[in-house]
CSV table of C-alpha atoms and ligand atoms in Angstrom, one decimal:
chain,number,residue,atom,x,y,z
A,49,UNK,CA,0.0,0.0,0.0
A,50,UNK,CA,2.8,2.4,0.8
A,51,UNK,CA,4.4,1.7,-2.5
A,52,UNK,CA,1.1,2.7,-4.3
A,53,UNK,CA,0.8,5.8,-2.2
A,54,UNK,CA,4.4,6.8,-2.8
A,55,UNK,CA,4.0,6.2,-6.5
A,56,UNK,CA,0.8,8.3,-6.6
A,57,UNK,CA,2.4,11.0,-4.6
A,58,UNK,CA,5.5,11.1,-6.8
A,59,UNK,CA,3.4,11.1,-10.0
A,60,UNK,CA,1.3,14.0,-8.7
A,61,UNK,CA,4.4,16.0,-7.7
A,62,UNK,CA,6.2,15.4,-11.0
A,63,UNK,CA,3.0,16.2,-12.9
A,64,UNK,CA,2.7,19.6,-11.1
A,65,UNK,CA,6.4,20.4,-11.8
A,66,UNK,CA,5.8,19.5,-15.5
A,67,UNK,CA,2.8,21.7,-15.6
A,68,UNK,CA,4.7,24.6,-14.1
A,69,UNK,CA,7.5,24.1,-16.6
A,70,UNK,CA,5.0,24.2,-19.4
A,71,UNK,CA,3.5,27.4,-18.1
A,72,UNK,CA,6.9,29.0,-17.9
A,73,UNK,CA,7.7,27.9,-21.4
A,74,UNK,CA,4.4,28.6,-23.2
A,75,UNK,CA,2.1,30.9,-21.3
A,76,UNK,CA,1.8,34.6,-21.9
A,77,UNK,CA,3.2,37.2,-19.5
A,78,UNK,CA,-0.1,37.8,-17.7
A,79,UNK,CA,-0.6,34.1,-17.0
A,80,UNK,CA,3.0,33.8,-15.7
A,81,UNK,CA,2.6,36.8,-13.5
A,82,UNK,CA,-0.6,35.5,-12.0
A,83,UNK,CA,0.9,32.1,-11.4
A,84,UNK,CA,4.0,33.6,-9.9
A,85,UNK,CA,1.9,35.3,-7.2
A,86,UNK,CA,1.0,31.9,-5.8
A,87,UNK,CA,3.7,29.6,-6.9
A,88,UNK,CA,6.6,31.6,-5.5
A,89,UNK,CA,5.0,31.6,-2.1
A,90,UNK,CA,4.4,27.9,-2.4
A,91,UNK,CA,8.0,27.2,-3.5
A,92,UNK,CA,9.6,29.4,-0.8
A,93,UNK,CA,7.4,27.7,1.8
A,94,UNK,CA,8.4,24.2,0.5
A,95,UNK,CA,12.1,25.1,0.6
A,96,UNK,CA,11.8,26.5,4.2
A,97,UNK,CA,10.0,23.4,5.4
A,98,UNK,CA,12.5,21.1,3.7
A,99,UNK,CA,15.5,23.1,5.0
A,100,UNK,CA,14.0,23.1,8.5
A,101,UNK,CA,13.8,19.3,8.4
A,102,UNK,CA,17.5,19.4,7.6
A,103,UNK,CA,18.7,22.0,10.1
A,104,UNK,CA,22.1,21.0,11.5
A,105,UNK,CA,22.4,20.0,15.2
A,106,UNK,CA,24.9,21.6,17.6
A,107,UNK,CA,27.7,19.6,15.9
A,108,UNK,CA,26.8,20.8,12.5
A,109,UNK,CA,25.3,17.5,11.4
A,110,UNK,CA,22.1,17.0,9.7
A,111,UNK,CA,19.9,14.7,11.7
A,112,UNK,CA,18.1,13.5,8.5
A,113,UNK,CA,21.2,12.8,6.5
A,114,UNK,CA,23.5,11.6,9.2
A,115,UNK,CA,21.7,9.6,11.8
A,116,UNK,CA,23.2,9.4,15.3
A,117,UNK,CA,24.6,5.9,14.8
A,118,UNK,CA,26.9,7.2,12.0
A,119,UNK,CA,30.2,8.5,13.4
A,120,UNK,CA,31.2,10.3,10.3
A,121,UNK,CA,29.8,13.6,9.2
A,122,UNK,CA,27.6,13.3,6.1
A,123,UNK,CA,27.1,16.4,4.0
A,124,UNK,CA,23.5,17.4,3.8
A,125,UNK,CA,22.4,17.0,0.1
A,126,UNK,CA,19.4,19.2,0.7
A,127,UNK,CA,21.4,22.2,1.8
A,128,UNK,CA,23.9,21.7,-1.0
A,129,UNK,CA,21.1,21.5,-3.5
A,130,UNK,CA,19.4,24.6,-2.1
A,131,UNK,CA,22.6,26.5,-2.3
A,132,UNK,CA,23.3,25.4,-5.8
A,133,UNK,CA,19.8,26.3,-7.1
A,134,UNK,CA,19.0,29.3,-5.0
A,135,UNK,CA,22.5,31.0,-4.8
A,136,UNK,CA,25.0,29.6,-7.3
A,137,UNK,CA,22.7,29.0,-10.3
A,138,UNK,CA,20.8,32.2,-9.6
A,139,UNK,CA,24.0,34.2,-9.8
A,140,UNK,CA,24.9,32.6,-13.1
A,141,UNK,CA,21.4,32.9,-14.6
A,142,UNK,CA,20.9,35.8,-17.0
A,143,UNK,CA,18.2,38.3,-16.2
A,144,UNK,CA,14.7,37.2,-17.0
A,145,UNK,CA,14.0,37.3,-20.7
A,146,UNK,CA,10.6,35.8,-20.8
A,147,UNK,CA,12.0,32.5,-22.1
A,148,UNK,CA,12.4,29.5,-20.0
A,149,UNK,CA,16.0,28.3,-20.0
A,150,UNK,CA,16.1,26.2,-16.8
A,151,UNK,CA,17.9,22.9,-17.0
A,152,UNK,CA,14.7,21.2,-15.7
A,153,UNK,CA,12.5,22.5,-18.4
A,154,UNK,CA,10.2,20.0,-20.1
A,155,UNK,CA,10.9,16.9,-18.2
A,156,UNK,CA,9.2,13.8,-19.4
A,157,UNK,CA,5.7,13.5,-18.0
A,158,UNK,CA,6.4,10.1,-16.4
A,159,UNK,CA,8.8,10.2,-13.5
A,160,UNK,CA,11.9,8.0,-13.7
A,161,UNK,CA,12.8,5.8,-10.9
A,162,UNK,CA,15.9,6.7,-9.0
B,243,ZN,ZN1,20.1,16.8,5.4
């Protein structure tokens, strides 16, 4: 049952991301602007919630990525990904031109297993 639920959840999330990519690539400026009003807030909320779940403890270790039983210090992939997408890639991205150029644009509608 969990497998079916997880599959349904993943399909719904990928479907939403694909929809948003399509809007960014094909919608007119007014539609994009209207969508941005809600989606930016949703995305920042999602990032904050995800980052909160991966806040480092007093030793600088992420409880989610490096459980207590591991002696070594595992890097938190969530924080590295957040930094790459929100800071590094944003600094390298040209100013908005109205055209979608993101690397995740137009992903296949069916999620791939990983
Ligand atoms: Zn983590």
